[in-house]
Structures are given as structure tokens and as C-alpha cells.
PDB file of C-alpha atoms in Angstrom:
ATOM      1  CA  UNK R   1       1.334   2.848  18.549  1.00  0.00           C
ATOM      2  CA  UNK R   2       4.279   2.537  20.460  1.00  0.00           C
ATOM      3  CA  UNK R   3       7.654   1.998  17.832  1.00  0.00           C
ATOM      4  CA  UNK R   4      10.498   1.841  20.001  1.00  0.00           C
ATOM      5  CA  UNK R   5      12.218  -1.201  19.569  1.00  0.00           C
ATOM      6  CA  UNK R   6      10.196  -2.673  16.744  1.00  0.00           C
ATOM      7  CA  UNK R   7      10.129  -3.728  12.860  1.00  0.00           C
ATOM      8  CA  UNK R   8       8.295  -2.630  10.387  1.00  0.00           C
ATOM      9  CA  UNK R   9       7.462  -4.757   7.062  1.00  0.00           C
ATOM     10  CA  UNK R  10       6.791  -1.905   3.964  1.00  0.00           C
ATOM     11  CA  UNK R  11       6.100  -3.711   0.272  1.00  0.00           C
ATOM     12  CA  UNK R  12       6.840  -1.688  -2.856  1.00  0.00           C
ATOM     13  CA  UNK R  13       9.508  -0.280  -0.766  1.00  0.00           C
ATOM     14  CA  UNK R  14      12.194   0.249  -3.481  1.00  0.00           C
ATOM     15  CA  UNK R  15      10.438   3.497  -5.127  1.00  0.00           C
ATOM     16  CA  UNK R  16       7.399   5.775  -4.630  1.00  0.00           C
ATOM     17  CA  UNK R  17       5.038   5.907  -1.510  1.00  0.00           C
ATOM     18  CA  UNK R  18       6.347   2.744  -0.329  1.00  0.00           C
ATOM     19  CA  UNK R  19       9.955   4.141  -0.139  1.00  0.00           C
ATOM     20  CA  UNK R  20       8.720   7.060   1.314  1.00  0.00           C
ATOM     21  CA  UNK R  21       7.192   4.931   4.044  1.00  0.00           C
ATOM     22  CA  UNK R  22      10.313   3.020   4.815  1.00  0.00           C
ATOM     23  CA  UNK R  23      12.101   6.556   5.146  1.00  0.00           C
ATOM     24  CA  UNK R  24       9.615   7.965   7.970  1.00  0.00           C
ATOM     25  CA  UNK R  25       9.820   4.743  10.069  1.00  0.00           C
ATOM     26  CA  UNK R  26      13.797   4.645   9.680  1.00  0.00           C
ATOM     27  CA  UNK R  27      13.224   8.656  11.087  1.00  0.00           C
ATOM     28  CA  UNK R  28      11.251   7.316  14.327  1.00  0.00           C
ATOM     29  CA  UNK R  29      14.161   4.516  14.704  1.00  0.00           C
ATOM     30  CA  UNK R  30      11.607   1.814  13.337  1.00  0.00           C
ATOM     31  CA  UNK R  31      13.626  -1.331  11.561  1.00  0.00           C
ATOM     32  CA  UNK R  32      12.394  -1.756   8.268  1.00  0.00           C
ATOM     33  CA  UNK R  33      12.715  -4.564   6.068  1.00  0.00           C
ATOM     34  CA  UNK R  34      11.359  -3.733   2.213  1.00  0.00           C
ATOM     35  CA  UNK R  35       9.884  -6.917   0.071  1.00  0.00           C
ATOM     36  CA  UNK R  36       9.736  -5.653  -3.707  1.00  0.00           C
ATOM     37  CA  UNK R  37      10.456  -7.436  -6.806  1.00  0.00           C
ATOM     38  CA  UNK R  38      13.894  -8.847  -7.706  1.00  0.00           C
ATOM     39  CA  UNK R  39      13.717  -6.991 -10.686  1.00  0.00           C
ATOM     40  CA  UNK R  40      13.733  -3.503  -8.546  1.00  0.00           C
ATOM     41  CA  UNK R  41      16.475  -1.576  -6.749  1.00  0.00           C
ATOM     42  CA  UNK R  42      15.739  -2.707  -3.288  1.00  0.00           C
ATOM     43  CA  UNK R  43      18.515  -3.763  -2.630  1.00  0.00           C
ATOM     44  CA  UNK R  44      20.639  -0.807  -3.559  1.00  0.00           C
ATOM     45  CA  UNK R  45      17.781   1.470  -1.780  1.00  0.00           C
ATOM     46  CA  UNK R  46      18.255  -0.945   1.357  1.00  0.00           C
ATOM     47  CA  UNK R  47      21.964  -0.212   1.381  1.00  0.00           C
ATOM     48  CA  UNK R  48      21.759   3.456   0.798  1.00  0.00           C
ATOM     49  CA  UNK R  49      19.320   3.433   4.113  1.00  0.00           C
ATOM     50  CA  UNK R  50      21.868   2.386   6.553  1.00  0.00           C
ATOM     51  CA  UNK R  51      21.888  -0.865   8.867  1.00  0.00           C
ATOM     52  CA  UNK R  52      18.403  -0.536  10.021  1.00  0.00           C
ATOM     53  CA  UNK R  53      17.412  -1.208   6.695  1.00  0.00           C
ATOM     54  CA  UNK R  54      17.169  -4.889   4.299  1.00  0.00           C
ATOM     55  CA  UNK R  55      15.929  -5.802   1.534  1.00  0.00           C
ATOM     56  CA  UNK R  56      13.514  -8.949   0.747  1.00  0.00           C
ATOM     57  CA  UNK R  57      13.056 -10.229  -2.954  1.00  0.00           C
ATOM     58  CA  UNK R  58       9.858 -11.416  -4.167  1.00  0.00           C
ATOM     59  CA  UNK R  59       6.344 -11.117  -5.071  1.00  0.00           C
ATOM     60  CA  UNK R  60       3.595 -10.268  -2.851  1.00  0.00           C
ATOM     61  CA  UNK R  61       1.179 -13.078  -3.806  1.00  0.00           C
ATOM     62  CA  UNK R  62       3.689 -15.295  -3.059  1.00  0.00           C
ATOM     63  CA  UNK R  63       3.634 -17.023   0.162  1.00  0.00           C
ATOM     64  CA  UNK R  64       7.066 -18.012   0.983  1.00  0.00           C
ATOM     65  CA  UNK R  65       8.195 -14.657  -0.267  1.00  0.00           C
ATOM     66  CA  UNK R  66       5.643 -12.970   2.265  1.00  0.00           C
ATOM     67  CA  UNK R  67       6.509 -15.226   5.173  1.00  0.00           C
ATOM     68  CA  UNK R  68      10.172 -14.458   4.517  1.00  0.00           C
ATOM     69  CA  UNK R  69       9.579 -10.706   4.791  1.00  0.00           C
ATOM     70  CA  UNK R  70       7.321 -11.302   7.743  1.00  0.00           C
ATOM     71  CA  UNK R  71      10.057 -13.495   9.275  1.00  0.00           C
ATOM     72  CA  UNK R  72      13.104 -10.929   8.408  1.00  0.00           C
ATOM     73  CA  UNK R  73      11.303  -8.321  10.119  1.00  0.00           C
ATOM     74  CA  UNK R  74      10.254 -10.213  13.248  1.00  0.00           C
ATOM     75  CA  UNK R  75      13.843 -11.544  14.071  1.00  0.00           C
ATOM     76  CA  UNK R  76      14.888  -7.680  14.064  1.00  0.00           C
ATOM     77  CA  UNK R  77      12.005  -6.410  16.337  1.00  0.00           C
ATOM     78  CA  UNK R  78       8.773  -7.382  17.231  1.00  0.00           C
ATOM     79  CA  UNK R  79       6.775  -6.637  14.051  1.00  0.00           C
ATOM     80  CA  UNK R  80       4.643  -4.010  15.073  1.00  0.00           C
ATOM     81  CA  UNK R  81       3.964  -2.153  11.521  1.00  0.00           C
ATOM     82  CA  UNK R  82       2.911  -3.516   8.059  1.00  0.00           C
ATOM     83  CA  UNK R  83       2.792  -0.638   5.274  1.00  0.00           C
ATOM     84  CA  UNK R  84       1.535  -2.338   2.083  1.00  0.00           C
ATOM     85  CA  UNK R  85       2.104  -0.198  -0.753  1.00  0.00           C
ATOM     86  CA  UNK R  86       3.189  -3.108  -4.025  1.00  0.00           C
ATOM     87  CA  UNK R  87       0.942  -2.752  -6.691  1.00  0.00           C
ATOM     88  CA  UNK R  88       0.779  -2.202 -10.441  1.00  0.00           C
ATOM     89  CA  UNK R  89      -1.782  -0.623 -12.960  1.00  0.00           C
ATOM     90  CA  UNK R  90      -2.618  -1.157 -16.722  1.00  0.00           C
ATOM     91  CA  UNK R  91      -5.507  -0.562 -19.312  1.00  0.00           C
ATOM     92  CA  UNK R  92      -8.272  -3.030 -20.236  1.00  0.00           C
ATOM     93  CA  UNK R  93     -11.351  -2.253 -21.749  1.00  0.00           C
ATOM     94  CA  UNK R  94     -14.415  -4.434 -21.674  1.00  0.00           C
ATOM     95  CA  UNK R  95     -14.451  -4.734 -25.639  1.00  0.00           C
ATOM     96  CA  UNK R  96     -11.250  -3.385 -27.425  1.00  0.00           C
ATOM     97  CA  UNK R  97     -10.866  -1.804 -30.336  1.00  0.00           C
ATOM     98  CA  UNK R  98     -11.061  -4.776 -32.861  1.00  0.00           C
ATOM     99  CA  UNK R  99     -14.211  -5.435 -31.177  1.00  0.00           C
ATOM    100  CA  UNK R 100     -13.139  -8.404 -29.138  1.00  0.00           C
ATOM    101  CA  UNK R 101     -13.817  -9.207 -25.485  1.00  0.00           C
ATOM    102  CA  UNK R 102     -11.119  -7.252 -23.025  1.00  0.00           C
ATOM    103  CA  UNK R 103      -8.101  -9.210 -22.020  1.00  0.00           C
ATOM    104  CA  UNK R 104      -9.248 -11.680 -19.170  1.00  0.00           C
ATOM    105  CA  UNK R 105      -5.685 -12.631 -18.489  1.00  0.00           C
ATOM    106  CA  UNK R 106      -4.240  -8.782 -17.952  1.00  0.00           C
ATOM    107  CA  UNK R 107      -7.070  -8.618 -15.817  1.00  0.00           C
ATOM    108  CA  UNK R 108      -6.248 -11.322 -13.936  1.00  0.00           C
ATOM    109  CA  UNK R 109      -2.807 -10.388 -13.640  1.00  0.00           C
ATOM    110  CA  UNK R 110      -3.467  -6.461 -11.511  1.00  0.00           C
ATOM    111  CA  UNK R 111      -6.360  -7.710  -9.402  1.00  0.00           C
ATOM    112  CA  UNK R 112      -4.099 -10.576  -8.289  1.00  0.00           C
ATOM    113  CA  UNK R 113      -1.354  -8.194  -7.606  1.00  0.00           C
ATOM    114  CA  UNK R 114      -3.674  -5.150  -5.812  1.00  0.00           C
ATOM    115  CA  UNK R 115      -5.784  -7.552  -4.357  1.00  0.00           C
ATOM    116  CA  UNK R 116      -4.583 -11.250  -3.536  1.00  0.00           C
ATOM    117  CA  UNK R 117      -1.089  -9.399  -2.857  1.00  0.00           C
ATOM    118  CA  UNK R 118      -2.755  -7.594   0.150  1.00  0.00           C
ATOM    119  CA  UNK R 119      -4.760 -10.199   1.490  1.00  0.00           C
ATOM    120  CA  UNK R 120      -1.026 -11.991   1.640  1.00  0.00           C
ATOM    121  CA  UNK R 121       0.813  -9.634   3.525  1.00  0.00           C
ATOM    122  CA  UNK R 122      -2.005  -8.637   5.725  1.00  0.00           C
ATOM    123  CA  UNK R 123      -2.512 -12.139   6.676  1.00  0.00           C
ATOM    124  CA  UNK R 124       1.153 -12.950   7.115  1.00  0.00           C
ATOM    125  CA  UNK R 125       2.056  -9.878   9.313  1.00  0.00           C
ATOM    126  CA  UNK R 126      -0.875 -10.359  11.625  1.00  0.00           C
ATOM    127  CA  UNK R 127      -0.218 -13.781  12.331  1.00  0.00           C
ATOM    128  CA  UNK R 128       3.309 -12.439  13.676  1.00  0.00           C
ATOM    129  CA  UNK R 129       1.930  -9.138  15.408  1.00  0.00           C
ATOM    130  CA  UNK R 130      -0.528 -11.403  16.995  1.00  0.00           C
ATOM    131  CA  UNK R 131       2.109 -13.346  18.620  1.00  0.00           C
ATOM    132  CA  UNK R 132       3.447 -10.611  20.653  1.00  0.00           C
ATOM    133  CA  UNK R 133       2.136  -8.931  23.706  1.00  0.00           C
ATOM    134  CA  UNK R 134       0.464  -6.083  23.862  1.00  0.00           C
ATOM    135  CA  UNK R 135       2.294  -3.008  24.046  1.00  0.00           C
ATOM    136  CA  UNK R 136      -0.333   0.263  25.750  1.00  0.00           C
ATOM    137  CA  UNK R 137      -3.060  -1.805  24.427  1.00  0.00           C
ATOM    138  CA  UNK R 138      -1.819  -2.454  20.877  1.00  0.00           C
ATOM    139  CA  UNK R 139       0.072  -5.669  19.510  1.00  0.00           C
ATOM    140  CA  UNK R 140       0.406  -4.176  15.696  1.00  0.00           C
ATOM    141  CA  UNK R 141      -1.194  -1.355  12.854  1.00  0.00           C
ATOM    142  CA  UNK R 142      -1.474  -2.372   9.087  1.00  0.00           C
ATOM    143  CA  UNK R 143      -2.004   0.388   6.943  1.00  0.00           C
ATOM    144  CA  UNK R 144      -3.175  -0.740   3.081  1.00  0.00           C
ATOM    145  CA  UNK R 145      -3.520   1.443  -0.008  1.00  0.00           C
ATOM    146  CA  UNK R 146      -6.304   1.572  -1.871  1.00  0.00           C
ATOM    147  CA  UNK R 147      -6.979   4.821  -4.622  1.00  0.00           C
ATOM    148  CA  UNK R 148      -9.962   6.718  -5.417  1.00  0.00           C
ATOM    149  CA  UNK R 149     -10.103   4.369  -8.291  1.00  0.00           C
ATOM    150  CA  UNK R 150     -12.352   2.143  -5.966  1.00  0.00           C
ATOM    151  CA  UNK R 151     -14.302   4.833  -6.128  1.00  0.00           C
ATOM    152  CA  UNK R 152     -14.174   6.597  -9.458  1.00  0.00           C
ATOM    153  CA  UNK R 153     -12.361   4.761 -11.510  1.00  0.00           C
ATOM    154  CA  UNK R 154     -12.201   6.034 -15.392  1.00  0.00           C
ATOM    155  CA  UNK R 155     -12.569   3.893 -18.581  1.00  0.00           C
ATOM    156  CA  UNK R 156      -9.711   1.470 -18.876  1.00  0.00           C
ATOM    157  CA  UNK R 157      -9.168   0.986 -15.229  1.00  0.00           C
ATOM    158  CA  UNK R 158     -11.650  -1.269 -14.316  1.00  0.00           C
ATOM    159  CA  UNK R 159      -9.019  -4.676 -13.290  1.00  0.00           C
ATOM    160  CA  UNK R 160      -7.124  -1.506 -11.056  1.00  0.00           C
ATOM    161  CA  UNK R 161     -10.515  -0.047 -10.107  1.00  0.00           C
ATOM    162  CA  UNK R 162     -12.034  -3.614  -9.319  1.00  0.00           C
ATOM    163  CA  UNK R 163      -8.962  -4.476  -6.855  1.00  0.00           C
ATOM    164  CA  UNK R 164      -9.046  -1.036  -5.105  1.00  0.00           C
ATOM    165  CA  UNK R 165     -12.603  -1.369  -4.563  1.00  0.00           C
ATOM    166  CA  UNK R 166     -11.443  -5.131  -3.036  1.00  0.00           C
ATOM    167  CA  UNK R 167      -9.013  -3.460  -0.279  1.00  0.00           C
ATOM    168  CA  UNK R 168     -11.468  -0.922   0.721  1.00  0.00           C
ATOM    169  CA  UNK R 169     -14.141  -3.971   1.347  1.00  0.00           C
ATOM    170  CA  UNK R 170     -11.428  -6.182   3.143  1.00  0.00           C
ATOM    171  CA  UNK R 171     -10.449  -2.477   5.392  1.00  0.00           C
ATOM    172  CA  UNK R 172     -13.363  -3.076   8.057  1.00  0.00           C
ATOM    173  CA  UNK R 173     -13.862  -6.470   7.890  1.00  0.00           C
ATOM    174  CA  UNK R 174      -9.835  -6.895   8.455  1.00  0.00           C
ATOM    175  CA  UNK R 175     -10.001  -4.460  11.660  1.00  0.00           C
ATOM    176  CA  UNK R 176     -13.056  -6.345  12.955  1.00  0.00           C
ATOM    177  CA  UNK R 177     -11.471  -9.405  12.388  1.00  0.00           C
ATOM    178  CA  UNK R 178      -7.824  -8.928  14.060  1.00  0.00           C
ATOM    179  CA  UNK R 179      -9.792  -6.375  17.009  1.00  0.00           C
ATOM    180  CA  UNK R 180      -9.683  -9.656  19.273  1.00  0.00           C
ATOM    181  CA  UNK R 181      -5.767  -9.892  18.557  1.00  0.00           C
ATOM    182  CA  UNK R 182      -5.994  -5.735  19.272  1.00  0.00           C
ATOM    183  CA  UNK R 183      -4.117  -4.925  15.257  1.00  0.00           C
ATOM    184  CA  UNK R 184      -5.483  -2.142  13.570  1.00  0.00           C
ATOM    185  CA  UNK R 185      -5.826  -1.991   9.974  1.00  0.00           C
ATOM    186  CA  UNK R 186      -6.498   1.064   8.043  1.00  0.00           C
ATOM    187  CA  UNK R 187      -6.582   2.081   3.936  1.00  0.00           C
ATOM    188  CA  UNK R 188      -5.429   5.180   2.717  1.00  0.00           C
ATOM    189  CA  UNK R 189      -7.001   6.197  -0.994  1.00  0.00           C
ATOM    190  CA  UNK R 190      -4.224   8.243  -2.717  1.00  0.00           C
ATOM    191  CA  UNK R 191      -5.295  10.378  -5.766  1.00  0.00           C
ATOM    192  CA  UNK R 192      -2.942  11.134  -8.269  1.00  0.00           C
ATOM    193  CA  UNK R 193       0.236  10.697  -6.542  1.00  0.00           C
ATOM    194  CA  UNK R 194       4.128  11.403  -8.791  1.00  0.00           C
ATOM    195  CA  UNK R 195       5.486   7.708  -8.273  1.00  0.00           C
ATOM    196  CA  UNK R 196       6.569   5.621 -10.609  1.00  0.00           C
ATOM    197  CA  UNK R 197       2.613   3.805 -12.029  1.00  0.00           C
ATOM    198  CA  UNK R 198       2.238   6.897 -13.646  1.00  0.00           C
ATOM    199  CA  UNK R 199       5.881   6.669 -15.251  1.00  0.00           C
ATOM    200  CA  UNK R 200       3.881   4.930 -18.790  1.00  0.00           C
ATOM    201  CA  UNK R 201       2.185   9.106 -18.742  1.00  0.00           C
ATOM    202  CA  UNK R 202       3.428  11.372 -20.590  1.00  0.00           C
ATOM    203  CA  UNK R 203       4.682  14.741 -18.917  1.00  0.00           C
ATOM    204  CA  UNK R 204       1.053  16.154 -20.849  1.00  0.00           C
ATOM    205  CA  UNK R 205      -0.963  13.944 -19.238  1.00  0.00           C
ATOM    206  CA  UNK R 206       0.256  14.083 -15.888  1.00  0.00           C
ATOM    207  CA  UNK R 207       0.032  17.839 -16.120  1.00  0.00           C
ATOM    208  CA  UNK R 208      -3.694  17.603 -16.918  1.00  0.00           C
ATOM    209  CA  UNK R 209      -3.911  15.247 -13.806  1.00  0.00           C
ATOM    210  CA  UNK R 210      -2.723  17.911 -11.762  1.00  0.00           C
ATOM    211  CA  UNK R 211      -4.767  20.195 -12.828  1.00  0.00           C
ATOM    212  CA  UNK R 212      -8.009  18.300 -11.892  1.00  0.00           C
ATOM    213  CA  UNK R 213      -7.113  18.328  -8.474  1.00  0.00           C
ATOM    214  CA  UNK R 214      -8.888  21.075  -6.937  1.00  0.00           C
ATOM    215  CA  UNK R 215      -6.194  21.819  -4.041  1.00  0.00           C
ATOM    216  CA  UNK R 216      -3.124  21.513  -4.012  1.00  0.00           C
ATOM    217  CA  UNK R 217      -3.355  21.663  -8.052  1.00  0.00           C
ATOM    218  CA  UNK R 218      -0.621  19.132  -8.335  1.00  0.00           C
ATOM    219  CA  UNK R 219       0.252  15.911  -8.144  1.00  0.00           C
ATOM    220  CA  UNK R 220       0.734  14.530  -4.373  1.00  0.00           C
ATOM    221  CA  UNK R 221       3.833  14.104  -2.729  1.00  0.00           C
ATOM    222  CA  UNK R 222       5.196  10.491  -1.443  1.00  0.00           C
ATOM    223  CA  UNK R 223       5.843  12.064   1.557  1.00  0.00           C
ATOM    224  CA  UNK R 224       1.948  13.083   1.975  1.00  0.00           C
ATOM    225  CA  UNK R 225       1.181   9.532   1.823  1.00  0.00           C
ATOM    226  CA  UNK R 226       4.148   8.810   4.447  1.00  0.00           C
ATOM    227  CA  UNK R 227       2.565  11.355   6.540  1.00  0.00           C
ATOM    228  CA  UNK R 228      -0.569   9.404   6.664  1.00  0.00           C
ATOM    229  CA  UNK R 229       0.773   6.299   7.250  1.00  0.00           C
ATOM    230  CA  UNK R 230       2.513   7.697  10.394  1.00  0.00           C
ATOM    231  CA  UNK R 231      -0.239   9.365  11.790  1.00  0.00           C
ATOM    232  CA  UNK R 232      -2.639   6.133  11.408  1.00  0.00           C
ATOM    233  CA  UNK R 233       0.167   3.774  13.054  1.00  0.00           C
ATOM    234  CA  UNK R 234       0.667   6.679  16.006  1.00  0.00           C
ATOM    235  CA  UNK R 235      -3.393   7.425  16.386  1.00  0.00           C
ATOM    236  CA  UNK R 236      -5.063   4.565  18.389  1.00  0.00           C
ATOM    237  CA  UNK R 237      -8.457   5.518  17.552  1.00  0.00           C
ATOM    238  CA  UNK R 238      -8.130   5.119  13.196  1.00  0.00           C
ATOM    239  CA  UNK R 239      -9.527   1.829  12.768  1.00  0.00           C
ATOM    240  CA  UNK R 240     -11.345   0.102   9.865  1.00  0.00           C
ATOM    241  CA  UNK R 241     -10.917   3.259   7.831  1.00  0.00           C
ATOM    242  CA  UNK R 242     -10.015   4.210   4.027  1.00  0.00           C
ATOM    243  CA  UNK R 243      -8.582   7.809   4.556  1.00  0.00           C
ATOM    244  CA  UNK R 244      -8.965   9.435   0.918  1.00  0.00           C
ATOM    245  CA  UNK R 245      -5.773  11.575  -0.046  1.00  0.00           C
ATOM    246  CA  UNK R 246      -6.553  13.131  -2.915  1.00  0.00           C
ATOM    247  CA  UNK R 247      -6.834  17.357  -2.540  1.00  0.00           C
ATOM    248  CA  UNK R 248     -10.823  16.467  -3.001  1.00  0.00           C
ATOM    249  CA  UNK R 249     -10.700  15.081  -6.772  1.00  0.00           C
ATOM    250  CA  UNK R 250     -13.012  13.239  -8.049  1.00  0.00           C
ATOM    251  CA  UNK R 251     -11.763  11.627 -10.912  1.00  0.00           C
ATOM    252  CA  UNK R 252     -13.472  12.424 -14.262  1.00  0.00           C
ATOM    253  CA  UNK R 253     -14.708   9.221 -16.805  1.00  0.00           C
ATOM    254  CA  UNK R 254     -11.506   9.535 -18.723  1.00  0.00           C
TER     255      UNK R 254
END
């Protein structure tokens, strides 16, 4: 994918892999524009970036706020890159501990976020990539995450597991979809990754993450998952693919 002269849209760009997205495109000269929560410090992290840097507010299941972003980006540079990395996590079991059902609405809440949230962005920056000509054969990339939760998700996850599993489903349909409009669209299935969804863990757990991975034996880097994302958007050929990331865990029942 060519990137001179273009925008990039990256959600959940205030902290973790997303920021670590937004950093490697700013390195290649890419303008990024960042759509995370008003609650987060995107705008602060926008600042700190330099000009080719801003900063949308909002949710990703919203519309307007996803159009906006979308938008932002385009008036830059032809959007060329989405990077969709928003999402949240949280516990629900199918019967809790008092022996009542699991709560419906928490569960609600993360697929609607992992899942619905994607579906958004996906469908708002391919309507603008699509608008653009072609550029060596390629009007635009979208690169998702999913986790290896889709595929081995332990007790507790299943609303983060069930909405993983969603964006590796949408993956090749999305790519066969937008192949007409020539847009790519890839996954990428972190493992255990040190960002901030694992910030409600203590230090004890995370350690005994690490340790389950059988190489590296530690937590992954941001920057591994930037380093992905980069070499999806610059190799023609990934298409319709969830790239796991994970230093071949496979993640235990619990």
C-alpha cells in the first residue's frame, strides 16, 4: 500500500496497541487522526504527536462519531488506512455465584463495543477509501483486531470471546465484499499483550500470563502489534486473514 500523502483513521488510539499504531504511521509520514472516548487522553496524546496528529471524541458504535473520524481523516489525505483497535473486556459467567443467570446486559455492553464497534468503522472508512482512485492497484487496507479469545477463550470471557469470534467471521467476508472496491481487510489475533485491558490484573496474574506463553515468555509488546499492522497495510497479497500474535499460546480454561 502506497502511504505517501494519505490519512490514516486508528480507534483506541489514546493508549495501548492502538497508540502504538498511530506512532508507526506518523514514522512513514501517514496523517493520523485517533477516535477514542472523551473520557481518554487523546487529546493530550494527539498534541504530544505533533501537527500530523488530531484527536476525535466518541464512541465507536456511534455513527456520527465514526463518520466524523472518517471525515477528519479524509479532508487531511485520502483515507487510505483504518487500524481498529477500541475495545473493552469484562467477566460474565453463564450462572454466577448466587446461582442466577449471567448478566445479559454486561454482555450486551462488550459484544456491542468489540463487535458492532467494528462493523462501524469498517463500514464508514470503506465507504471513503472507496471513493478514491486507485493508487498501484489499491484504494485502502483495514486492519481489525480480534484475540485468540475467538479461539480459546477461558471461563468468564465468553461476551469478549463471543465478539472476537464475530471479527474473525466478518475478516473474509469483509475482504470479499470490498475486493470489487480493491480495500483489503485483515485481523490480527493478539495474545496477551501489556496494554491497558489487562490494567484490572494484578502484577501476579499478569506474570502467570507471561509465563504461558511458550516464546517470547512475556507479555507482547504494542509495538509487535504495530509491526503487524504495517506489514499487512504494506503487503498487497494479506487479504481476508486473522494473523494470530501470540508467541504460540493457547490459552488454558482459566
Amino acid at each position: 500500500m502506497q502511504l505517501h500523502d494519505t490519512s490514516a483513521v486508528v480507534t483506541g488510539g489514546a493508549s495501548g496497541l492502538g497508540l502504538a499504531a498511530v506512532r508507526a504511521l506518523l514514522d512513514r509520514g501517514v496523517r493520523v487522526t485517533i477516535l477514542d472516548l472523551p473520557t481518554s487522553a487523546g487529546a493530550e496524546v494527539a498534541a504530544s504527536l505533533g501537527p500530523d496528529a488530531s484527536f476525535v471524541a466518541g464512541d465507536v458504535r456511534d455513527d456520527e462519531a465514526a463518520a466524523q473520524a472518517c471525515a477528519a481523516a479524509d479532508e487531511q489525505a485520502p483515507l487510505r488506512t483504518l487500524v481498529h483497535c477500541a475495545g473493552r473486556g469484562g467477566t460474565v459467567r453463564l450462572v454466577g455465584r448466587d446461582g442466577t443467570p449471567g448478566d445479559y446486559d454486561l454482555y450486551r455492553e462488550i459484544v456491542s463495543v468489540n463487535l458492532f464497534g467494528t462493523f462501524n468503522l469498517l463500514r464508514h472508512a470503506a465507504a471513503r477509501m472507496a471513493a478514491h482512485e486507485p493508487v498501484d492497484g489499491e484504494r485502502g487496507v483495514c486492519v481489525l483486531t480480534a484475540s485468540v479469545a475467538a479461539y480459546e477463550g477461558q471461563i468468564g470471557q465468553i461476551p469478549y470471546a463471543s465478539a472476537k469470534a464475530g471479527v474473525v467471521g466478518m475478516t473474509l467476508v469483509a475482504a470479499r465484499d470490498l475486493a470489487q472496491r480493491q480495500i483489503r481487510v485483515c485481523s490480527i489475533a493478539p495474545g496477551v499483550f501489556d496494554t491497558p485491558i489487562l490494567g484490572r490484573f494484578s502484577h501476579e496474574i499478569k506474570e502467570g500470563l507471561a509465563a504461558q506463553v511458550p516464546h517470547p515468555a512475556r507479555l507482547g509488546r504494542p509495538e509487535e502489534f504495530a509491526l503487524t499492522a504495517m506489514h499487512i497495510v504494506d503487503n498487497p497479497m494479506l487479504n481476508g486473514e486473522t494473523i494470530r500474535l501470540d508467541g504460540a499460546i493457547r490459552m488454558a480454561p482459566r
